[in-house]
Structures are given as C-alpha cells and as structure tokens.
C-alpha cells in the first residue's frame, strides 16, 4: 500500500452524510487528486493517506484512499494556512495571521487548552472563542474516532454513524463493550465480534453472548423467515457460533427473557424463543384478526343479489356462481381472504366489490407490497393503488433498520375498505403495522396466491391466516375461459398439481429450450434476450424481459448471469447506452434493484418529495458521476433517487433476479434456467412462483429432467411461525 503526505488544497466534492470526499492535496510541490472516505476533512489540513493509484478514464490519475491520518501543522506558516482556511468558525485569513503573530507555533495548543486567551485578539468575544473551541475539539474527536475504528477495519462512514449515535465518549464505551454498537444499523455482530477479538475480550463476555444470541434470532428471521426458533435450536446454534459453554448460553437466555429482550412461549412440543419485536407483531396481528372475525354483517339474499346485479352492470362482466358467492362472503365479513392461482377471477371479484362499495359511498384504499404490484392494481381497477409503505407514510428509521410510519394506532388510515393484493409477500412486521393503522370499523380484504413462495421477511402470514380457519377464506379453483387460452395459466395449475407442463406448441406461450451444460445455457439466455425474443415478439430486451433464476451463485445464478447480460445488453462502446463511465460497475442504462429496505433514502417525483426505497424495487440508471462516485436511478413508479458511495452497496444489477425477488412483479417475458442446483431451491412452488410472473411468454432453458425434478419436489422449507396457533379460536 502506498502513501501520500501533504496539505489539502481544495475540497472538490464531499458527501456530508458518509464522509466520501474528493480533494486535491499538495505534496512535494505537486498536486494530487485523492478520493475516498475522509469525513470532516477541510482545506488547509495536513493529512497522510494510505491507498493505491488508479487511472480514471475521464479524470486521469487518482489516489484511492483506504485509510488516512490527520497531522496538525507545526510551523507558524502552516498553522496560519490551516487556521485561515475557514476550518474553524469566526477565523478568516486576517484573524489567523493575528492569532499566529500573538501565540506563534503554540496557537493550536492555546485553542485546545486555554481558549479564553483568544479574547486577547480584537474581534474575538467570549462567545466566539467558545464556538472556536467547540468546533476544534469536535474535529479532533472525530479524527480520533475514525482512526480508532480504522484499526479494526471499520469504514469511516460507519465510524461517523457510531460518533453520531454515542458522541465523543464512543472510544471508551467501545473499548469496554464493543457490542454496544450492535444497535446501530450496519454494525453486524461479526463486526462487533472482530473488534472484541482484537481487544482480547474473552469469548464468555456476557454482552457478547447476549448480542450473539440476538444475532442468531435476527439472522433466522431475515435470512430464513422464522419469527422464532425452538429453544433447543437457538441454544445449539448460539453455543456453536460463540464457542462457549451450554450453561453460559442458558444463563444468557434467562437474562434476556428477564429483561424482556426475548419472549419464550410454549408450543405443542417445544419452547419457542422470540425476539420481542416479532412476538409483539405476531400477537398483535392475531388479536386484531380474531376481533375482526367476530364482526359479521347481516345481508339478506335479495339485497345481496341486487348489489351483485348493480356491480355486473357497472363492470359489464357477468359473475360466475362461485364469484357471486365470493362477493357475498366479502360483504358479510369484516376480514376476508381471497386466494387462487392465475386465471381464477380474483381481479373480477375485486372490481365487483369496489363497484358495490363505491355505490354505498364507502372510501376504498388499495395497496400492494411492491411498486409493480401496486401499478398493476391501478391498471385493472381504475383506482390509485399505493405500496403498503407509501400508504402508511413511511418515515425515517431510528438508525436500527426498523420501519416507522406516520399512519399508526394514533393516526389511522382514512378508509372504510382496505384491499391488499399479493398478500403472500407481506411479512409479519408489515402486517402488524398495517393492522395498527386500520380503522376499527374498516373492512380488510386480503388477496393472494397461497401457493406462491412466502414473504422474504419473517413470517408466513397468508398461509397461517388461511390454515387457522379463523377468517373467512374464499379459495378459487376454476380457470375461466379466457385464461384457459394461455398455456402459462394452464401450466401453472398443472405444475401446482405435480404434473409436467405442456411445452413448445408453436402457437402458444410456453417453451422449453434444450441446453445440456451450464455455459451454453448462459450463452443461450443472453442470445434469447438480445436478439431472438425481441425479433420474434417485438419486445424490449431490457425493460420487458426478465431472467429469473433460483440461486445467486453458480454459472447460471444471479451474479454470473447479470455480468453476462450487462455485457450483452448494455455494452460499453461508442453510441451504446453504457458509454458513460461506470460507478462500481454500474453504468447508464443498467437495470438495477434495491436490495434492502432503506427508510431514509430520499426520492423525488416531479414536485413531490419523500423518503424510503425498498427491497425488490427495480429501476434504471439514468446517469452516473464517477468523479463524485454517485449515480441516479429512476424507479418504475417514477421515483428519482440519487445514490452515493455509502448507499451504492444497496444496489445490484437486475437483468437477472432470484425467484424470491421477483415476487409481486409481472413481466411480459420470463426466462428461467433449468439447471441442477441446491435441492432446497428445486421446488414446485418456486417454479410455480417464477412462471406466474409472466404475462405473455415463458421460456425455460435447460434440461427436461431438471424441470421434472422441480415439478415432482413438493417439499416446502419449514418456517417457524406461531401466527396460526395464536389465531385458532378455542
């Protein structure tokens, strides 16, 4: 690693939020451009930077900073230059000269130890001297904190987060207990544990065991969808991860439970251990839905028939008998579930219900988990639908990654009827927030396909509600005539029954392209996207075609396919959409996806401004600024978001996405590789979920025997969830 020592001449760019800086540094009579995380840097400072050289295709030679140290100036001329740079309030060039003339090379020591002496200089009052001292000590404190964390491999941006959370005493606090940092979003248990290991903190340090156990529960929620873990599983995983004794882990769980960080609930055959956040959510959802299940509306047959007749006139659609029964069930109940596969008439029923409710003067709110799903709801209903987060008016998070909404128990939604689509995607925390904001007398209609994959987040909400048999549930099975004309719909239902799909009818919309090895399979997918499908069907290769794959890794996983598809569909070259310089391998024209919920990320939509971009949101890079390490993304709901060096890690290419990330979305064309991967991913409901994302065309690429394995594997990965049990009315 190389180094540069010099004086900061010019701050070219600075991101105040995370400290990413571009500056010119004067060293040995030459001027160098430095880029990297250097929070709080000011012109006139002396720094020593460590990193490596790189040549930028547009801005030339730059020094990429990995770490840096500030050095206070020592000579009178350097001190005068430093103070005159404007780094401290109330001090300009002339005042800097006066300070140095009076105090010489002890000027900085005077500011730090006896700032009241600054009042000896004409124009500096006691209040101004206090301001100067406050700013100087703050700068020195931040410098020490950044250097302290750098020795443990913690980025300056995270160091700034720690400083803002705990203040100037953070070094002493972390030295005593690094696991205090685990409450800050971004400080994983692994980071805290690495610091603890460097500080020689013993493995059986109690705060380590507490934090480790919470980490096991959190990871099980966010990676595997569990709202709890059986006590024996939790203790075994914690003991193995932390390398401590069984008694120590048992004692830690007792303490966490006593302090109400965790909740233990007896299930049929074991004790379930919850983080309190998930327990409260599960209990809150069950309690409210059970209350709603007792609210029944008395509607006579004749009155119901008249309502349905009016809805048929308004929508110009005749309802089948099963659909009429479904509408009746919705009108009689406060909370209802409508579930069924593609082509079973869910949308028709919803539009009939909207018509009836509007005729009664009821206010209706429509919501879905994703922007794509909300947009589709708007198109088929004619009413504005919002994402659930937007409906609840999400607010900045508390720094710990949890959602906060303006609509809540104290500030309810303004609606008589709430219809939520794509319910299979709704996790337990979001469902709890939604029910807290639902007016006491409002109706709730939950629409979804119970055979799809469960939500990415924790819980198995839709399935648990259906299985509890506590809420009126309409299960639609009949495929209507128009839907039968699509082999996508027919094959979705065949796959759901364990039957092989019909493929390769030239007049239809479902094909299997044979490929025998992964390399040729990847090349074939790229070729299909670039030329064959656009030429044959007149669709856009990037915006209308979506590659969906079971896994992230392997030759035909998300990572590999995105690299191939980016090179194929958005190449760098004269006149190409990717001509602009890249930022972290993203370039203008790229299709990208947000990979985590960020409630603090700002967006604009025309004159409208807001906060919050969410896991699974898909958009396109409209511009990049490699000098400032920023880019701009326009999302499908027309939100414009600027990403900087700190938030870029939340963005990934989306030419290919996992099946889980595709949920709630529809695409004109879906391409899916059929290849041998982890058996947990080769499941019937995963294949079913993938193909039901397609509106016009499905192309499977690979081996027929692999397709057969997907269809025959009806195993569903177990999720630990207690909502069903809590909802069962005994």
XYZ file of C-alpha atoms in Angstrom:
730
model
C 0.000 0.000 0.000
C 1.356 3.426 -0.976
C 1.085 6.702 0.927
C 0.901 10.454 0.342
C 1.510 13.181 2.900
C 0.542 16.767 2.158
C -1.808 19.698 2.648
C -5.421 19.678 1.478
C -5.643 22.463 -1.078
C -9.196 22.093 -2.410
C -12.263 20.064 -1.419
C -13.765 19.188 -4.810
C -16.651 17.035 -3.544
C -17.873 15.989 -0.107
C -20.795 13.833 0.985
C -21.717 15.163 4.429
C -23.682 12.040 5.354
C -20.916 9.468 4.963
C -17.670 11.387 4.509
C -16.887 10.351 0.929
C -14.558 13.075 -0.354
C -12.702 14.084 -3.497
C -9.897 16.576 -2.834
C -6.620 17.966 -4.183
C -3.568 17.548 -1.937
C -0.293 19.428 -2.340
C 2.777 17.269 -1.691
C 6.423 17.947 -2.606
C 5.435 20.764 -4.939
C 2.891 18.662 -6.878
C -0.904 18.489 -6.747
C -2.624 15.091 -6.431
C -6.311 14.126 -6.522
C -7.459 11.871 -3.655
C -10.784 10.008 -3.438
C -12.256 8.011 -0.570
C -13.916 8.186 2.842
C -12.314 11.147 4.639
C -15.046 12.608 6.883
C -14.690 16.120 8.222
C -11.740 16.979 6.001
C -11.040 20.689 5.481
C -8.832 22.755 3.239
C -5.523 23.585 4.904
C -5.296 20.332 6.880
C -2.206 18.164 6.735
C -3.001 14.521 6.109
C -1.212 11.255 5.466
C -3.246 8.982 3.193
C -2.729 5.271 2.518
C -4.041 3.532 -0.594
C -3.214 2.876 -4.218
C -3.110 4.691 -7.533
C -5.678 4.201 -10.249
C -6.236 5.797 -13.636
C -9.748 7.094 -14.200
C -10.809 7.020 -17.849
C -12.223 10.560 -17.626
C -10.389 12.270 -14.743
C -6.947 10.754 -15.078
C -4.637 9.615 -12.267
C -6.170 9.490 -8.789
C -5.093 8.178 -5.396
C -7.762 5.871 -3.948
C -7.638 6.297 -0.149
C -8.134 3.236 2.065
C -7.254 4.989 5.335
C -5.849 8.320 6.389
C -4.485 10.244 9.354
C -4.654 13.942 10.160
C -1.447 15.709 11.216
C -1.639 19.062 12.932
C 0.577 21.738 11.362
C 3.729 22.522 13.315
C 5.355 25.578 11.734
C 3.876 29.064 12.088
C 3.299 29.378 8.339
C 1.467 26.031 8.200
C -0.623 26.890 11.274
C -1.589 30.213 9.714
C -2.550 28.457 6.473
C -4.573 25.888 8.440
C -6.483 28.450 10.530
C -7.013 30.758 7.557
C -8.673 28.018 5.504
C -12.008 28.577 7.222
C -11.815 25.277 9.083
C -12.893 26.995 12.325
C -15.752 29.487 12.789
C -15.031 33.235 13.090
C -11.447 32.824 11.805
C -10.508 34.149 8.383
C -7.093 34.837 6.915
C -6.516 38.138 8.731
C -7.625 36.739 12.103
C -5.444 33.659 11.544
C -2.465 35.944 10.990
C -3.213 37.811 14.259
C -3.513 34.542 16.219
C -0.176 33.246 14.924
C 1.543 36.594 15.473
C 0.402 36.560 19.111
C 0.797 32.871 20.017
C 3.319 31.589 17.454
C 3.549 27.833 16.984
C 1.611 27.333 20.247
C -1.587 28.725 18.663
C -3.326 25.340 18.375
C -2.408 24.410 21.932
C -3.977 27.707 23.104
C -7.212 26.897 21.252
C -7.313 23.415 22.801
C -6.263 24.174 26.402
C -6.854 27.888 27.091
C -9.356 29.106 24.501
C -10.291 32.118 26.657
C -6.931 33.657 25.653
C -8.320 34.129 22.130
C -10.254 37.073 23.583
C -6.939 38.944 23.683
C -7.370 39.390 19.934
C -9.602 42.247 18.854
C -12.860 40.978 17.361
C -12.961 37.622 19.218
C -15.554 37.692 22.008
C -16.032 35.087 24.712
C -18.913 33.557 22.742
C -16.791 33.367 19.583
C -13.897 31.819 21.496
C -16.280 29.153 22.838
C -17.508 28.418 19.285
C -13.929 28.062 18.041
C -13.021 25.730 20.912
C -16.177 23.633 20.456
C -15.571 23.130 16.725
C -11.866 22.392 17.193
C -12.410 19.731 19.885
C -15.215 18.201 17.816
C -12.884 17.873 14.847
C -10.140 16.367 16.938
C -12.633 13.955 18.499
C -13.948 12.806 15.124
C -10.398 12.351 13.882
C -9.561 10.100 16.835
C -12.749 8.117 16.380
C -12.171 7.478 12.669
C -8.563 6.407 13.335
C -9.697 4.211 16.247
C -12.209 2.321 14.102
C -9.912 2.076 11.087
C -7.556 -0.172 13.026
C -10.400 -2.704 13.262
C -11.294 -2.486 9.573
C -14.423 -0.385 10.192
C -15.160 2.110 7.419
C -15.146 5.843 8.168
C -18.841 6.028 7.239
C -19.710 3.537 9.985
C -17.358 5.336 12.374
C -19.286 8.564 11.758
C -22.550 6.681 12.483
C -21.103 5.492 15.793
C -19.964 9.002 16.692
C -23.387 10.450 15.937
C -25.104 7.734 17.994
C -22.904 7.788 21.106
C -20.926 11.037 20.952
C -17.328 11.750 21.861
C -17.165 9.031 24.552
C -17.601 6.303 21.949
C -13.968 5.102 22.107
C -14.112 4.454 25.858
C -17.513 2.808 25.535
C -16.449 0.518 22.681
C -13.181 -0.412 24.386
C -15.189 -1.583 27.370
C -18.040 -3.206 25.399
C -17.905 -3.303 21.554
C -21.312 -4.973 21.430
C -22.990 -1.666 22.269
C -22.505 -0.925 18.559
C -24.892 -3.711 17.545
C -27.887 -1.366 17.955
C -26.598 0.740 15.028
C -27.733 -0.298 11.556
C -24.659 -1.575 9.704
C -22.740 -2.806 12.758
C -23.297 -6.545 12.436
C -22.453 -8.975 15.199
C -19.452 -10.082 13.132
C -18.022 -6.535 13.065
C -18.556 -6.116 16.807
C -17.028 -9.516 17.487
C -13.964 -8.723 15.362
C -13.381 -5.592 17.453
C -13.863 -7.603 20.627
C -11.340 -10.207 19.447
C -8.763 -7.505 18.696
C -9.316 -6.078 22.176
C -8.729 -9.554 23.694
C -12.208 -9.605 25.224
C -12.942 -13.180 26.395
C -15.435 -15.308 24.466
C -17.665 -15.754 27.519
C -18.058 -11.976 27.973
C -21.762 -11.717 28.820
C -22.643 -8.848 26.445
C -21.045 -10.942 23.675
C -23.337 -13.870 24.434
C -26.389 -11.583 24.616
C -25.538 -9.942 21.284
C -24.672 -13.284 19.684
C -27.978 -14.851 20.690
C -29.924 -11.863 19.355
C -27.903 -12.117 16.145
C -28.873 -15.783 15.713
C -32.550 -14.869 16.119
C -32.297 -11.884 13.766
C -30.471 -13.869 11.091
C -33.044 -16.654 11.318
C -35.747 -14.020 10.719
C -34.161 -12.089 7.878
C -32.401 -14.987 6.125
C -34.845 -17.858 6.717
C -38.144 -16.158 7.555
C -38.534 -17.560 11.084
C -40.373 -15.470 13.667
C -38.937 -17.677 16.418
C -36.560 -20.583 16.970
C -37.172 -23.622 19.161
C -35.204 -23.147 22.364
C -33.012 -26.200 21.728
C -32.142 -24.973 18.210
C -31.332 -21.468 19.439
C -29.105 -22.710 22.263
C -27.249 -25.130 19.989
C -26.650 -22.533 17.245
C -25.538 -19.869 19.735
C -23.192 -22.263 21.548
C -21.605 -23.342 18.254
C -21.247 -19.820 16.877
C -19.803 -18.285 20.049
C -17.743 -21.306 21.191
C -18.954 -21.036 24.781
C -20.446 -23.455 27.277
C -24.051 -24.664 27.358
C -24.634 -23.281 30.861
C -23.432 -19.830 29.824
C -25.822 -19.792 26.869
C -28.726 -20.958 29.060
C -27.980 -18.229 31.621
C -27.799 -15.593 28.872
C -31.226 -16.601 27.543
C -32.683 -16.389 31.059
C -31.284 -12.862 31.439
C -32.548 -11.738 28.022
C -36.003 -13.097 28.848
C -35.994 -11.450 32.274
C -35.059 -8.152 30.611
C -37.861 -8.669 28.032
C -35.481 -8.698 25.072
C -36.789 -12.172 24.264
C -40.089 -13.946 24.902
C -40.473 -17.685 25.473
C -43.806 -19.228 24.512
C -44.767 -22.885 24.890
C -45.723 -24.512 21.577
C -47.117 -28.042 21.244
C -43.817 -29.876 21.629
C -41.178 -27.255 22.447
C -40.471 -23.816 23.839
C -40.387 -21.119 21.142
C -37.981 -18.206 21.665
C -38.891 -14.882 20.030
C -37.221 -11.528 19.848
C -39.814 -9.277 21.459
C -40.266 -7.318 18.218
C -41.538 -10.405 16.373
C -43.560 -11.747 19.297
C -45.428 -8.459 19.697
C -46.093 -8.320 15.947
C -47.404 -11.875 15.794
C -49.591 -11.428 18.857
C -50.887 -8.071 17.610
C -51.844 -9.480 14.195
C -53.589 -12.493 15.713
C -55.518 -10.403 18.240
C -56.798 -7.897 15.675
C -57.767 -10.504 13.081
C -59.626 -12.562 15.694
C -61.524 -9.417 16.698
C -62.422 -8.789 13.058
C -63.541 -12.385 12.551
C -66.340 -11.746 15.060
C -67.704 -8.759 13.104
C -70.402 -10.212 10.801
C -72.717 -8.085 8.648
C -76.280 -9.308 8.157
C -77.126 -9.083 4.447
C -80.233 -10.771 3.047
C -80.183 -12.818 -0.144
C -82.352 -10.396 -2.052
C -80.268 -7.383 -1.024
C -77.079 -9.237 -1.999
C -78.487 -10.182 -5.409
C -79.352 -6.546 -6.085
C -75.831 -5.431 -5.143
C -74.272 -8.038 -7.423
C -76.601 -7.128 -10.292
C -75.589 -3.483 -9.934
C -71.901 -4.425 -9.929
C -72.345 -6.515 -13.084
C -73.953 -3.531 -14.819
C -71.125 -1.211 -13.735
C -68.281 -3.562 -14.641
C -70.025 -5.063 -17.690
C -68.945 -8.524 -16.522
C -71.257 -11.403 -15.604
C -70.077 -13.166 -12.448
C -69.968 -16.953 -12.221
C -71.790 -18.583 -9.318
C -68.540 -19.121 -7.404
C -67.620 -15.478 -7.876
C -71.020 -14.340 -6.608
C -70.542 -16.466 -3.500
C -67.125 -14.895 -3.021
C -68.550 -11.365 -3.273
C -71.247 -12.306 -0.753
C -68.660 -13.641 1.683
C -66.649 -10.414 1.436
C -69.723 -8.266 2.059
C -70.775 -10.296 5.108
C -67.369 -10.316 6.829
C -65.089 -7.668 8.290
C -61.945 -9.562 7.235
C -61.747 -11.877 4.229
C -59.085 -13.767 2.290
C -59.454 -14.381 -1.459
C -56.889 -16.864 -2.747
C -56.398 -18.646 -6.032
C -53.977 -19.198 -8.869
C -53.741 -17.263 -12.136
C -56.894 -17.053 -14.248
C -59.282 -17.863 -11.391
C -61.017 -14.486 -11.401
C -59.579 -12.702 -8.350
C -59.452 -9.379 -10.191
C -63.062 -9.688 -11.368
C -64.247 -10.252 -7.799
C -62.247 -7.288 -6.518
C -63.658 -4.973 -9.181
C -67.190 -6.098 -8.314
C -66.558 -5.396 -4.634
C -65.121 -1.954 -5.460
C -68.240 -1.178 -7.512
C -70.565 -2.196 -4.670
C -68.617 -0.296 -2.010
C -68.484 2.856 -4.156
C -72.247 2.649 -4.696
C -72.619 2.650 -0.904
C -70.407 5.726 -0.581
C -67.542 3.848 1.075
C -63.986 5.133 0.765
C -61.598 2.488 -0.591
C -57.827 2.137 -0.245
C -55.832 -0.232 -2.472
C -52.346 -1.426 -1.545
C -49.700 -3.965 -2.520
C -46.207 -4.779 -1.212
C -44.294 -3.629 -4.316
C -44.447 -0.763 -6.779
C -45.048 -3.119 -9.701
C -47.935 -4.860 -7.934
C -49.485 -1.513 -6.958
C -49.178 -0.269 -10.547
C -50.914 -3.405 -11.830
C -53.694 -2.938 -9.264
C -54.218 0.597 -10.517
C -54.397 -0.592 -14.142
C -57.013 -3.301 -13.527
C -59.171 -1.397 -11.019
C -59.031 2.187 -12.304
C -58.324 3.415 -8.760
C -54.978 4.577 -7.432
C -53.140 1.841 -5.557
C -50.128 2.505 -3.358
C -47.350 0.402 -1.948
C -48.080 -0.517 1.661
C -45.136 1.588 2.804
C -46.423 4.608 0.904
C -49.981 4.050 2.156
C -48.701 4.007 5.739
C -46.486 7.056 5.023
C -43.125 5.616 5.986
C -40.807 7.857 7.975
C -37.028 7.882 8.547
C -35.844 4.884 10.546
C -34.405 5.038 14.051
C -30.931 4.049 12.835
C -31.579 0.408 13.716
C -33.203 -0.534 10.416
C -36.800 -0.686 11.687
C -39.711 0.878 9.846
C -41.649 3.794 11.280
C -44.909 5.048 9.828
C -46.911 8.260 10.187
C -50.073 6.152 9.936
C -50.349 4.109 13.118
C -52.530 3.377 16.138
C -52.876 7.082 16.927
C -53.226 8.250 13.310
C -55.407 5.759 11.451
C -55.850 5.413 7.709
C -58.762 7.286 6.196
C -60.729 4.469 4.553
C -63.769 2.257 5.035
C -62.369 -0.623 2.974
C -58.753 -1.729 2.531
C -57.883 -4.187 -0.244
C -54.360 -5.649 -0.161
C -53.060 -7.612 -3.150
C -50.090 -10.031 -3.286
C -50.612 -10.953 0.365
C -48.147 -13.839 0.127
C -45.381 -11.204 0.114
C -46.473 -9.451 3.316
C -44.295 -10.298 6.330
C -45.365 -10.235 9.969
C -43.857 -6.824 10.824
C -45.509 -5.077 7.872
C -48.821 -6.823 8.559
C -48.723 -5.636 12.155
C -48.071 -2.044 11.095
C -50.935 -2.251 8.583
C -53.430 -3.541 11.160
C -52.384 -0.930 13.718
C -53.269 1.781 11.183
C -56.534 0.171 10.034
C -59.633 1.990 11.339
C -61.619 -0.045 13.864
C -64.697 -0.384 11.651
C -62.948 -0.770 8.297
C -63.176 -3.948 6.231
C -59.990 -5.782 5.230
C -59.820 -7.832 2.024
C -56.619 -9.831 1.591
C -55.929 -11.135 -1.911
C -53.121 -13.508 -2.822
C -51.924 -16.846 -4.065
C -51.182 -19.170 -1.156
C -49.190 -21.500 -3.424
C -46.508 -18.911 -4.104
C -43.354 -18.543 -2.053
C -43.773 -16.846 1.328
C -42.531 -13.338 2.033
C -38.823 -12.517 2.007
C -39.231 -11.132 5.536
C -40.157 -13.065 8.660
C -43.415 -14.965 8.989
C -45.806 -17.000 6.882
C -48.694 -14.566 7.148
C -51.076 -15.528 4.341
C -50.686 -19.274 4.785
C -51.028 -19.042 8.572
C -54.205 -16.959 8.277
C -55.725 -19.472 5.850
C -54.642 -22.517 7.872
C -56.015 -21.075 11.116
C -59.558 -21.309 9.681
C -60.414 -18.245 11.765
C -61.002 -15.831 8.876
C -63.479 -16.318 6.030
C -61.397 -17.640 3.136
C -62.570 -17.928 -0.460
C -60.459 -20.440 -2.412
C -60.843 -20.055 -6.172
C -60.038 -23.084 -8.325
C -61.968 -22.665 -11.591
C -59.919 -21.362 -14.538
C -62.079 -19.109 -16.705
C -62.357 -19.499 -20.466
C -60.110 -16.605 -21.495
C -57.374 -17.698 -19.106
C -57.521 -21.247 -20.476
C -56.246 -19.902 -23.787
C -52.887 -19.152 -22.133
C -50.575 -22.104 -21.659
C -48.843 -20.090 -18.901
C -52.022 -20.284 -16.814
C -52.733 -23.911 -17.731
C -49.176 -24.983 -16.936
C -49.105 -23.066 -13.659
C -52.054 -25.137 -12.458
C -50.546 -28.357 -13.852
C -47.266 -27.695 -12.021
C -49.197 -26.958 -8.840
C -50.782 -30.417 -9.130
C -47.436 -32.109 -9.748
C -47.978 -32.537 -13.500
C -45.415 -31.737 -16.197
C -46.197 -28.584 -18.208
C -47.084 -28.647 -21.898
C -44.199 -27.097 -23.825
C -43.269 -25.986 -27.338
C -46.610 -25.600 -29.066
C -45.516 -23.057 -31.733
C -48.846 -21.216 -31.445
C -48.636 -20.786 -27.684
C -46.656 -19.030 -24.965
C -44.699 -21.676 -23.035
C -41.408 -23.157 -24.308
C -38.520 -25.335 -23.168
C -35.210 -24.674 -24.988
C -32.892 -27.646 -24.614
C -29.375 -26.986 -23.263
C -27.132 -29.638 -21.764
C -24.443 -27.647 -19.924
C -24.391 -24.503 -17.799
C -22.014 -22.496 -20.030
C -24.076 -22.944 -23.193
C -27.215 -22.350 -21.136
C -25.933 -18.916 -20.013
C -24.943 -18.022 -23.597
C -28.360 -19.109 -24.873
C -30.158 -16.940 -22.305
C -28.079 -13.921 -23.342
C -28.809 -14.601 -27.019
C -32.534 -15.004 -26.339
C -32.611 -11.662 -24.522
C -30.579 -9.749 -27.077
C -31.965 -10.886 -30.428
C -34.208 -13.926 -30.647
C -37.105 -12.842 -28.408
C -37.092 -9.127 -29.359
C -37.052 -10.077 -33.058
C -39.812 -12.677 -32.751
C -42.132 -10.881 -30.314
C -41.264 -7.190 -30.691
C -40.359 -6.657 -27.023
C -37.562 -4.600 -25.475
C -34.625 -6.749 -24.388
C -34.109 -4.969 -21.051
C -37.403 -3.500 -19.840
C -39.796 -6.258 -20.976
C -37.727 -9.414 -20.498
C -36.836 -10.698 -17.048
C -34.459 -13.558 -16.335
C -35.468 -15.312 -13.106
C -33.199 -17.904 -11.520
C -33.367 -19.962 -8.313
C -29.889 -19.210 -6.942
C -27.489 -16.316 -6.518
C -24.314 -18.253 -7.266
C -23.309 -20.913 -9.844
C -22.703 -20.263 -13.541
C -26.395 -19.579 -14.142
C -27.062 -17.832 -10.835
C -27.923 -14.162 -10.424
C -24.364 -12.852 -10.106
C -22.939 -14.632 -13.145
C -25.953 -14.025 -15.387
C -26.033 -10.319 -14.535
C -22.407 -9.933 -15.611
C -23.093 -11.717 -18.917
C -26.349 -9.869 -19.571
C -24.853 -6.474 -18.764
C -22.040 -7.100 -21.267
C -24.544 -8.324 -23.851
C -27.413 -5.867 -23.410
C -25.663 -2.716 -22.201
C -22.097 -2.824 -23.547
C -19.553 -0.048 -23.228
C -18.876 1.435 -26.626
C -19.360 4.329 -28.961
C -23.009 5.283 -29.146
C -24.038 2.494 -26.761
C -26.206 3.101 -23.710
C -23.295 2.191 -21.470
C -20.950 4.813 -22.922
C -20.863 6.849 -19.682
C -18.195 5.972 -17.085
C -19.043 3.268 -14.575
C -19.571 3.637 -10.834
C -18.903 0.345 -9.054
C -19.602 -1.445 -12.346
C -22.965 0.305 -12.781
C -23.401 2.403 -15.899
C -26.121 4.424 -17.570
C -28.888 2.222 -18.948
C -28.376 -0.596 -16.428
C -31.398 -2.320 -14.934
C -30.915 -2.316 -11.146
C -32.641 -3.383 -7.949
C -32.603 -2.073 -4.382
C -31.500 -4.977 -2.156
C -32.573 -3.774 1.287
C -35.193 -1.551 2.868
C -33.823 1.959 3.349
C -36.369 4.174 5.055
C -34.031 7.206 4.991
C -33.193 7.271 1.277
C -34.621 10.431 -0.300
C -36.522 10.465 -3.601
C -38.316 12.944 -5.819
C -41.227 12.506 -8.220
C -41.780 15.772 -10.050
C -42.533 18.305 -7.311
C -43.201 15.537 -4.772
C -40.504 14.550 -2.285
C -40.337 11.623 0.079
C -38.185 9.035 1.799
C -37.885 5.276 1.504
C -36.761 2.824 -1.181
C -37.458 -0.841 -0.564
C -36.049 -4.299 -1.064
C -37.001 -5.520 -4.550
C -37.721 -2.113 -6.134
C -36.493 -2.171 -9.768
C -35.362 0.813 -11.831
C -32.895 2.041 -14.437
C -29.676 4.020 -14.066
C -30.226 7.340 -15.832
C -26.842 8.957 -15.162
C -23.534 8.345 -13.394
C -20.898 10.649 -11.950
C -17.780 8.584 -11.424
C -15.875 11.608 -10.127
C -18.276 12.048 -7.224
C -18.973 8.297 -7.045
C -22.724 8.877 -7.446
C -25.464 7.752 -9.803
C -29.165 8.406 -10.360
C -31.866 5.722 -10.654
C -35.407 6.176 -11.930
C -37.721 3.556 -10.453
C -40.803 2.120 -12.122
C -43.118 4.293 -10.031
C -41.191 7.323 -11.398
C -39.277 7.969 -8.195
C -35.866 9.543 -8.842
C -33.172 8.509 -6.346
C -29.561 9.665 -6.085
C -27.119 7.063 -4.748
C -23.774 7.976 -3.235
C -20.719 5.967 -2.193
C -22.434 4.848 1.002
C -25.771 3.721 -0.444
C -24.413 2.160 -3.650
C -23.867 -1.071 -1.737
C -27.678 -1.355 -1.520
C -27.942 -1.544 -5.308
C -27.410 -4.564 -7.579
C -27.881 -5.393 -11.243
C -31.328 -6.767 -12.063
C -31.118 -8.217 -15.578
C -31.419 -11.485 -13.647
C -33.105 -11.765 -10.229
C -33.906 -14.575 -7.826
C -37.409 -16.000 -7.767
C -37.910 -14.540 -4.286
C -37.036 -11.041 -5.517
C -39.420 -11.377 -8.495
C -42.496 -11.818 -6.308
C -45.186 -9.203 -6.654
C -44.000 -8.309 -10.140
C -45.231 -9.140 -13.631
C -43.122 -9.169 -16.779
C -44.047 -9.570 -20.411
C -41.442 -12.317 -20.841
C -39.859 -14.576 -18.220
C -36.790 -16.708 -18.932
C -35.763 -19.272 -16.325
C -32.763 -21.613 -16.405
C -33.418 -25.270 -15.643
C -30.204 -26.473 -14.035
C -29.068 -28.665 -11.185
C -28.709 -26.579 -8.029
C -29.309 -26.916 -4.286
C -32.253 -29.274 -3.726
C -33.885 -26.792 -1.330
C -34.236 -24.436 -4.304
C -35.523 -27.011 -6.806
C -39.108 -26.953 -5.564
C -42.525 -26.959 -7.163
C -43.720 -23.749 -5.515
C -40.534 -21.933 -6.553
C -41.094 -22.916 -10.207
C -44.791 -22.038 -9.910
C -43.951 -18.603 -8.490
C -41.464 -17.918 -11.293
C -43.712 -18.773 -14.236
C -46.719 -16.913 -12.812
C -44.655 -13.696 -13.096
C -45.053 -13.867 -16.898
C -47.864 -12.123 -18.792
C -47.103 -13.114 -22.396
C -44.301 -15.649 -22.660
C -42.339 -18.197 -20.588
C -39.126 -19.756 -21.840
C -37.393 -22.406 -19.742
C -33.792 -23.072 -20.799
C -32.050 -26.300 -19.845
C -32.833 -29.975 -19.337
C -36.242 -31.605 -19.256
C -35.134 -33.921 -16.448
C -34.310 -30.898 -14.280
C -37.764 -29.460 -14.997
C -39.212 -32.807 -13.904
C -37.293 -32.614 -10.611
C -38.740 -29.156 -9.919
C -42.295 -30.368 -10.624
C -42.011 -33.504 -8.505
C -40.413 -31.819 -5.479
C -43.352 -30.610 -3.380
C -41.265 -30.089 -0.249
C -41.638 -26.638 1.285
C -38.938 -25.343 3.586
C -40.373 -25.093 7.071
C -40.763 -21.669 8.625
C -41.061 -21.354 12.362
C -44.112 -19.159 12.811
C -46.699 -19.044 15.579
C -49.382 -16.897 13.941
C -51.606 -19.843 13.030
C -51.620 -21.132 16.615
C -52.348 -17.692 18.035
C -55.269 -17.220 15.631
C -57.015 -20.516 16.260
C -60.178 -19.720 18.234
C -60.531 -22.189 21.072
